[in-house]
C-alpha positions as semicolon CSV with decimal commas, in nm:
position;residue;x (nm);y (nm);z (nm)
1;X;11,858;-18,560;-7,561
2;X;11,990;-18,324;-7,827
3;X;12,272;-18,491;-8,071
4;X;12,470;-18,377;-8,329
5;X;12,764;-18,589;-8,562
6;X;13,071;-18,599;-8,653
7;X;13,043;-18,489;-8,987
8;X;12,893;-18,168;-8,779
9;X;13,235;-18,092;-8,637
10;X;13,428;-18,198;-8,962
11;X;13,255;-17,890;-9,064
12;X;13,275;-17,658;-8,848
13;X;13,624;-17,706;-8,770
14;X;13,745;-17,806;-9,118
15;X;13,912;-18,107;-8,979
16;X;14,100;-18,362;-9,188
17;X;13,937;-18,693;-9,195
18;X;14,234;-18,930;-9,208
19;X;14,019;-19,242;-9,133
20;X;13,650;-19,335;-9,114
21;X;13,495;-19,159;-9,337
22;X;13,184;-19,360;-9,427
23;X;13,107;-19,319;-8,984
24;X;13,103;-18,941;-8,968
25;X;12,732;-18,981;-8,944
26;X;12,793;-19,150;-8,584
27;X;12,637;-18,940;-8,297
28;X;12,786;-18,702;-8,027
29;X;12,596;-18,650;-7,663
30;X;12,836;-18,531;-7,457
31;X;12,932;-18,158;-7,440
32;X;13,307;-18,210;-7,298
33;X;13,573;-18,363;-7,469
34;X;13,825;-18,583;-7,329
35;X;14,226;-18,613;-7,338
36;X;14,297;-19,002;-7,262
37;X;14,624;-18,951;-7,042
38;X;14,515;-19,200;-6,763
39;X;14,377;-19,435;-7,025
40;X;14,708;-19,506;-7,224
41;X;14,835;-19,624;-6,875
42;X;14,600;-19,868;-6,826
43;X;14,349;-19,651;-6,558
44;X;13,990;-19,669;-6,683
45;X;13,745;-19,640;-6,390
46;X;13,658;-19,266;-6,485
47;X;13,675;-19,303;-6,857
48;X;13,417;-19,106;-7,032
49;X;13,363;-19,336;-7,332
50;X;13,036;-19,104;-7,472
51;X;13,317;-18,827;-7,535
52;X;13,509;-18,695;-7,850
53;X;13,870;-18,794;-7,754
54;X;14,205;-18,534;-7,828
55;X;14,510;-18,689;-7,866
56;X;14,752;-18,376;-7,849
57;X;15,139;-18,351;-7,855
58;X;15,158;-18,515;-7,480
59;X;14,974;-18,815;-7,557
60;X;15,095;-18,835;-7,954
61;X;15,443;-18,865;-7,810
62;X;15,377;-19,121;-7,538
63;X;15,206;-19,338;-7,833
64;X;15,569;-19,267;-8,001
65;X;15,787;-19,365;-7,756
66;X;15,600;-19,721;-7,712
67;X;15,723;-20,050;-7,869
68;X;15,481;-20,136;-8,135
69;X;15,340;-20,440;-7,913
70;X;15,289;-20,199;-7,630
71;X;15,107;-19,958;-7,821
72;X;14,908;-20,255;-7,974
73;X;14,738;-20,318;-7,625
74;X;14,718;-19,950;-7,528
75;X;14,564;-19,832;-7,835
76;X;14,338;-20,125;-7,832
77;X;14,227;-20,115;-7,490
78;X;14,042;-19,754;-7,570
79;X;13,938;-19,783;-7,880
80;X;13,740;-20,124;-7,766
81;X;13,493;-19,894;-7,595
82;X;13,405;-19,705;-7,937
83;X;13,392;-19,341;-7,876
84;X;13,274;-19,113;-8,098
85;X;13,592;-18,975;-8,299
86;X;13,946;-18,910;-8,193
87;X;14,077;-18,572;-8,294
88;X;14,445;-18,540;-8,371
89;X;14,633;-18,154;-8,280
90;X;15,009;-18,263;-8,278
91;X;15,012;-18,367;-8,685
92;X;14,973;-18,683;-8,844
93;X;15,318;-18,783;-8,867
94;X;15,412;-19,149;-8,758
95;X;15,013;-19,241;-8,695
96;X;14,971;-19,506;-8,926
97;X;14,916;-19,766;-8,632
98;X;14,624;-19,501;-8,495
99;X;14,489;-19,504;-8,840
100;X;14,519;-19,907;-8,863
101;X;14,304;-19,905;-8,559
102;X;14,028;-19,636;-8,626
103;X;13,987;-19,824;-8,966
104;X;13,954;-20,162;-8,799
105;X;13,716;-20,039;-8,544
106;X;13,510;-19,804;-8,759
107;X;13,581;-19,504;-8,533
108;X;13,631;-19,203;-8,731
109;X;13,985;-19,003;-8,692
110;X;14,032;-18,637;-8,742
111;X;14,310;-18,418;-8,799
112;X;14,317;-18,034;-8,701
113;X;14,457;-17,788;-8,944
114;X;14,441;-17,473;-8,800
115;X;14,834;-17,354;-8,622
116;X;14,677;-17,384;-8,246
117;X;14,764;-17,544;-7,918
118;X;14,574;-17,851;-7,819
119;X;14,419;-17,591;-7,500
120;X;14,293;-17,345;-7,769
121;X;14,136;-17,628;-7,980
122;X;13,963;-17,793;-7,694
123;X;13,831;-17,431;-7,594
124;X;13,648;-17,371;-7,885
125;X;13,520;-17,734;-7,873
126;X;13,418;-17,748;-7,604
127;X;13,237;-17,397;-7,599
128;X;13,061;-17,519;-7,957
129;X;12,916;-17,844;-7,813
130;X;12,790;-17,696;-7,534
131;X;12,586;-17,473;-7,710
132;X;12,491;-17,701;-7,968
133;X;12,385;-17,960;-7,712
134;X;12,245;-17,774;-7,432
135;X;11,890;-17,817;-7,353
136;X;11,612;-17,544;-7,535
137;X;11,321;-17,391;-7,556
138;X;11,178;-17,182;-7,780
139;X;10,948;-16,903;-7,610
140;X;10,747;-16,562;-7,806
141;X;10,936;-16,259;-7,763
142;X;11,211;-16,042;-7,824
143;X;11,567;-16,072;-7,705
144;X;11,783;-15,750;-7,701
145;X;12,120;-15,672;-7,590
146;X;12,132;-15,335;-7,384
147;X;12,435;-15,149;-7,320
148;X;12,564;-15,512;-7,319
149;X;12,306;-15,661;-7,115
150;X;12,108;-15,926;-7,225
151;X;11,690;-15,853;-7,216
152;X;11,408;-16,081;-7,316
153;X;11,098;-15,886;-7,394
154;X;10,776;-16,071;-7,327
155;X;10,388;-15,945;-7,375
156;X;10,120;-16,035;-7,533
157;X;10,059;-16,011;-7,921
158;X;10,034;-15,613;-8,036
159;X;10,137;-15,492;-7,721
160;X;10,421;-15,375;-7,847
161;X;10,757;-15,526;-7,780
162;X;10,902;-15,513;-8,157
163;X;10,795;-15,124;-8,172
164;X;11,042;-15,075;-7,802
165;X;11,296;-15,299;-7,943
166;X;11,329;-15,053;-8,270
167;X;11,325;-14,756;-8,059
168;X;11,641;-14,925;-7,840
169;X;11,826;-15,038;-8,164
170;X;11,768;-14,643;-8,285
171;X;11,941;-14,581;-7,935
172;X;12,251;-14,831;-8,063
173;X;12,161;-15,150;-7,869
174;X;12,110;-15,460;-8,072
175;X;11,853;-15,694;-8,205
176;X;11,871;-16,087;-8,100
177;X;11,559;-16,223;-8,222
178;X;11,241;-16,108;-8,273
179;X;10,894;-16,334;-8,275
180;X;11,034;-16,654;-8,171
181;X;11,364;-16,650;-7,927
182;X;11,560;-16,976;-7,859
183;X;11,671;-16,982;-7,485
184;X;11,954;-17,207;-7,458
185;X;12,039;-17,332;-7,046
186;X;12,449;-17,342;-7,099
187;X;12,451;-17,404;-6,731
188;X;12,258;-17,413;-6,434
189;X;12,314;-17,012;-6,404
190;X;12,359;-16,919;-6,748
191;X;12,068;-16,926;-7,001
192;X;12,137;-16,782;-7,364
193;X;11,945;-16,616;-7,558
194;X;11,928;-16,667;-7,974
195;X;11,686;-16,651;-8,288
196;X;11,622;-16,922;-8,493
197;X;11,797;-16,891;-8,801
198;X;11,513;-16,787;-9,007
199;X;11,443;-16,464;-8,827
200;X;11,745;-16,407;-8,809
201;X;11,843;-16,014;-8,842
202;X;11,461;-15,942;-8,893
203;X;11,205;-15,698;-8,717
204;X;10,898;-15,706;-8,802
205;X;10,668;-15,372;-8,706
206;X;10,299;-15,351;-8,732
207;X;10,157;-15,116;-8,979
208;X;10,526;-15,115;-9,152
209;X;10,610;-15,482;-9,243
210;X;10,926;-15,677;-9,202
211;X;11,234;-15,494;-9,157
212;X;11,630;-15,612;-9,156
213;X;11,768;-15,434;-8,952
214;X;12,163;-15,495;-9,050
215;X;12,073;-15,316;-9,379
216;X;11,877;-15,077;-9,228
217;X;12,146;-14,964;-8,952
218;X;12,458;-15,204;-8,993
219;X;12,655;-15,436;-8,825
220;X;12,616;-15,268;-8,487
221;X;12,198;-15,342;-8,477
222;X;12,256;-15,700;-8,429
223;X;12,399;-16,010;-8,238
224;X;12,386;-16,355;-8,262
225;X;12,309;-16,409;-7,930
226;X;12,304;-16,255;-7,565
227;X;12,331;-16,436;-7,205
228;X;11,979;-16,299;-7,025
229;X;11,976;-16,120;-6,731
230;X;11,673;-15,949;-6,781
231;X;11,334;-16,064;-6,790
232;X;11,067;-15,785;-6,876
233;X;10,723;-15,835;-6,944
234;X;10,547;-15,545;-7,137
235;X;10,181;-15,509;-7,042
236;X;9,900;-15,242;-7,084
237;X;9,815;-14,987;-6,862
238;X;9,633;-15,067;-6,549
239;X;9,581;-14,748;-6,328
240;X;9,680;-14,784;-5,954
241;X;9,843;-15,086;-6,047
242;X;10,209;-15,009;-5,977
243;X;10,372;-14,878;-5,642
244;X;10,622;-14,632;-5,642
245;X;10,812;-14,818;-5,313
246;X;11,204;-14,729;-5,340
247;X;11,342;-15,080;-5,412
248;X;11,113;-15,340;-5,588
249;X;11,086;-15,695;-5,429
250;X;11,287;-15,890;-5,640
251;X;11,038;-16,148;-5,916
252;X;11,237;-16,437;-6,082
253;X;11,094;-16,593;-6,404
254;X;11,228;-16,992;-6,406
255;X;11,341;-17,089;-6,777
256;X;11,507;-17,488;-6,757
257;X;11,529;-17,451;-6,400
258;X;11,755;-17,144;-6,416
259;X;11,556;-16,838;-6,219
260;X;11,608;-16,507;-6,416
261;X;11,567;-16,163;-6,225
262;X;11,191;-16,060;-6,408
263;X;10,990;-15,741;-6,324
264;X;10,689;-15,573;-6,547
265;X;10,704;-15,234;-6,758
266;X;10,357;-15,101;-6,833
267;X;10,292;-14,938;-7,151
268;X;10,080;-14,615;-7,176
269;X;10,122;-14,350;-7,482
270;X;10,380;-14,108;-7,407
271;X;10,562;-14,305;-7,210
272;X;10,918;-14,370;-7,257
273;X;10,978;-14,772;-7,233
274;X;11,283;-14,755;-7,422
275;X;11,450;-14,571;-7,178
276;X;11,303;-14,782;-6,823
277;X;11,446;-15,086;-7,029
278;X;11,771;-14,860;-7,040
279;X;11,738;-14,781;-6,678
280;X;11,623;-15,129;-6,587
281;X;11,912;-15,259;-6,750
282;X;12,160;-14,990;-6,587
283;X;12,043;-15,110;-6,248
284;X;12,079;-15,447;-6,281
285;X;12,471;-15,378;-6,394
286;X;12,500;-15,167;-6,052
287;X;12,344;-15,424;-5,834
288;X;12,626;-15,657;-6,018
289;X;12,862;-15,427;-5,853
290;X;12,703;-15,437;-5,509
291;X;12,556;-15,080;-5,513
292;X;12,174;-15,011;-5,415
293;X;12,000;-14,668;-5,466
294;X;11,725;-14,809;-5,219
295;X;11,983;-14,852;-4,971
296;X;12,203;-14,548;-5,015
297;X;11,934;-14,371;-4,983
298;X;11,820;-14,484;-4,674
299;X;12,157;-14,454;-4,538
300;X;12,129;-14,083;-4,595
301;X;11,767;-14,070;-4,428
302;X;11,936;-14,213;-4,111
303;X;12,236;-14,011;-4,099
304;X;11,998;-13,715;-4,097
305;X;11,829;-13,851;-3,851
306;X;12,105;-13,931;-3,616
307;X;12,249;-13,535;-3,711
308;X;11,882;-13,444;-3,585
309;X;11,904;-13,608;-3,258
310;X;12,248;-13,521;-3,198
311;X;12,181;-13,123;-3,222
């Protein structure tokens, strides 16, 4: 299970740490956060205690509006169960008995600084841990992003995949990773698609030697990541090995338990893989939108047909 801390989202966020400060190193494993509305009232039988906990201007001024023995027991009844933090988006004003608390218990408590609403805070959260958290793997390849379609590029070593990905970036699609590619499974339909940090923004080309591509072409060569739709493996040339039937059967490639639509691209000089990824990619987008060029044009083969018998 993948964990990160508090001090992690101090960070990030450039939250105020108003109390525990020596327990920032305590650990996070769930990738939702939690508002504790039901919890103030005494309701606990769904309470995620594993979860970072936002007290925002609703709950801030129910606190308020308590006598200070009623907030005693309310305040005391959640943090009892130890969460990981409690992050504060209405201000700090009047929170010296939340403070009091988080101190006594040892639970850290954070303040936002940033002029947002609590929804726009627990957004980006949210979206952060569940990237950060989400189950990976790291697989040998190349991840692109064509025509805003995400593409991991598989093959064996030297067959060529960093040479197409140049020739698509020189087209104005983008780099991901190159070598090593981080799939991350977001959900149980989404799978994302990043480098590692220390490749990142670098290509590295046989014969020519490691490349970076931002400096070589600019901002526009690159992203820091890519959901994958694709999954193309490049292989040599076989002869008689591929059928030119109008609509492939469908190949999935399973990644985390997430099946991603896969096919193979054979590579033979002269031929232009740059642009079947670009056409691969193209089609995929249409059958997104419901439209088949197997089955329109089979539609027009029977119509002809039916004009035929009809004359």
């Amino acid at each position: 299970m993948k964990k990160i801390t508090v001090e992690n989202l101090v960070r990030k966020f450039s939250l105020k740490v108003m109390a525990g400060e020596n327990q920032l190193g305590k650990m996070i494993t769930q990738s939702r956060v939690h508002r504790p509305g039901l919890e103030f009232v005494g309701h606990f039988d769904f309470f995620p205690t594993e979860r970072v906990q936002i007290l925002g201007k609703k709950e801030v001024t129910y606190l308020h509006k308590l006598s200070k023995e009623e907030r005693k027991i309310r305040i005391g009844n959640i943090v009892h169960y130890h969460p990981p933090c409690f992050i504060v988006t209405a201000g700090a004003e009047g929170l010296t008995y939340l403070t009091h608390h988080c101190v006594e218990q040892g639970i850290p408590l954070l303040l936002t600084n940033k002029p947002e609403t609590t929804s726009e805070f627990i957004t980006k959260l949210d979206a952060y841990l569940v990237k950060e958290l989400a189950q990976e793997i790291a697989v040998h390849g190349v991840c692109v992003n064509v025509s805003g379609i995400g593409i991991l590029l598989r093959g064996n070593s030297g067959v060529g995949k960093s040479e197409t990905a140049h020739t698509l970036i020189r087209r104005g699609h983008r780099l991901v990773a190159d070598d090593i590619v981080v799939l991350k499974k977001l959900s149980p339909q989404t799978i994302l698609g990043t480098h590692d940090e220390k490749t990142k923004e670098f290509l590295a080309l046989r014969s020519i030697g490691l490349l970076n591509v931002v400096r070589l072409y600019g901002r526009k060569a690159f992203q820091d990541e890519s959901r994958i739709a694709l999954d193309i493996n490049l292989t040599k040339w076989e002869k008689d090995a591929l059928y030119n039937d109008l609509d492939q059967k469908l190949q999935y490639t399973d990644y985390m338990g997430v099946k991603i639509p896969s096919m193979e691209i054979q590579l033979q000089p002269g031929r232009d893989v740059a642009g079947l990824i670009e056409a691969a990619a193209n089609n995929w987008y249409l059958k997104q939108q419901g439209y088949s060029a197997a089955e329109e044009f089979m539609s027009r083969i029977e119509a002809d047909m039916s004009n035929s018998a009809g004359e």
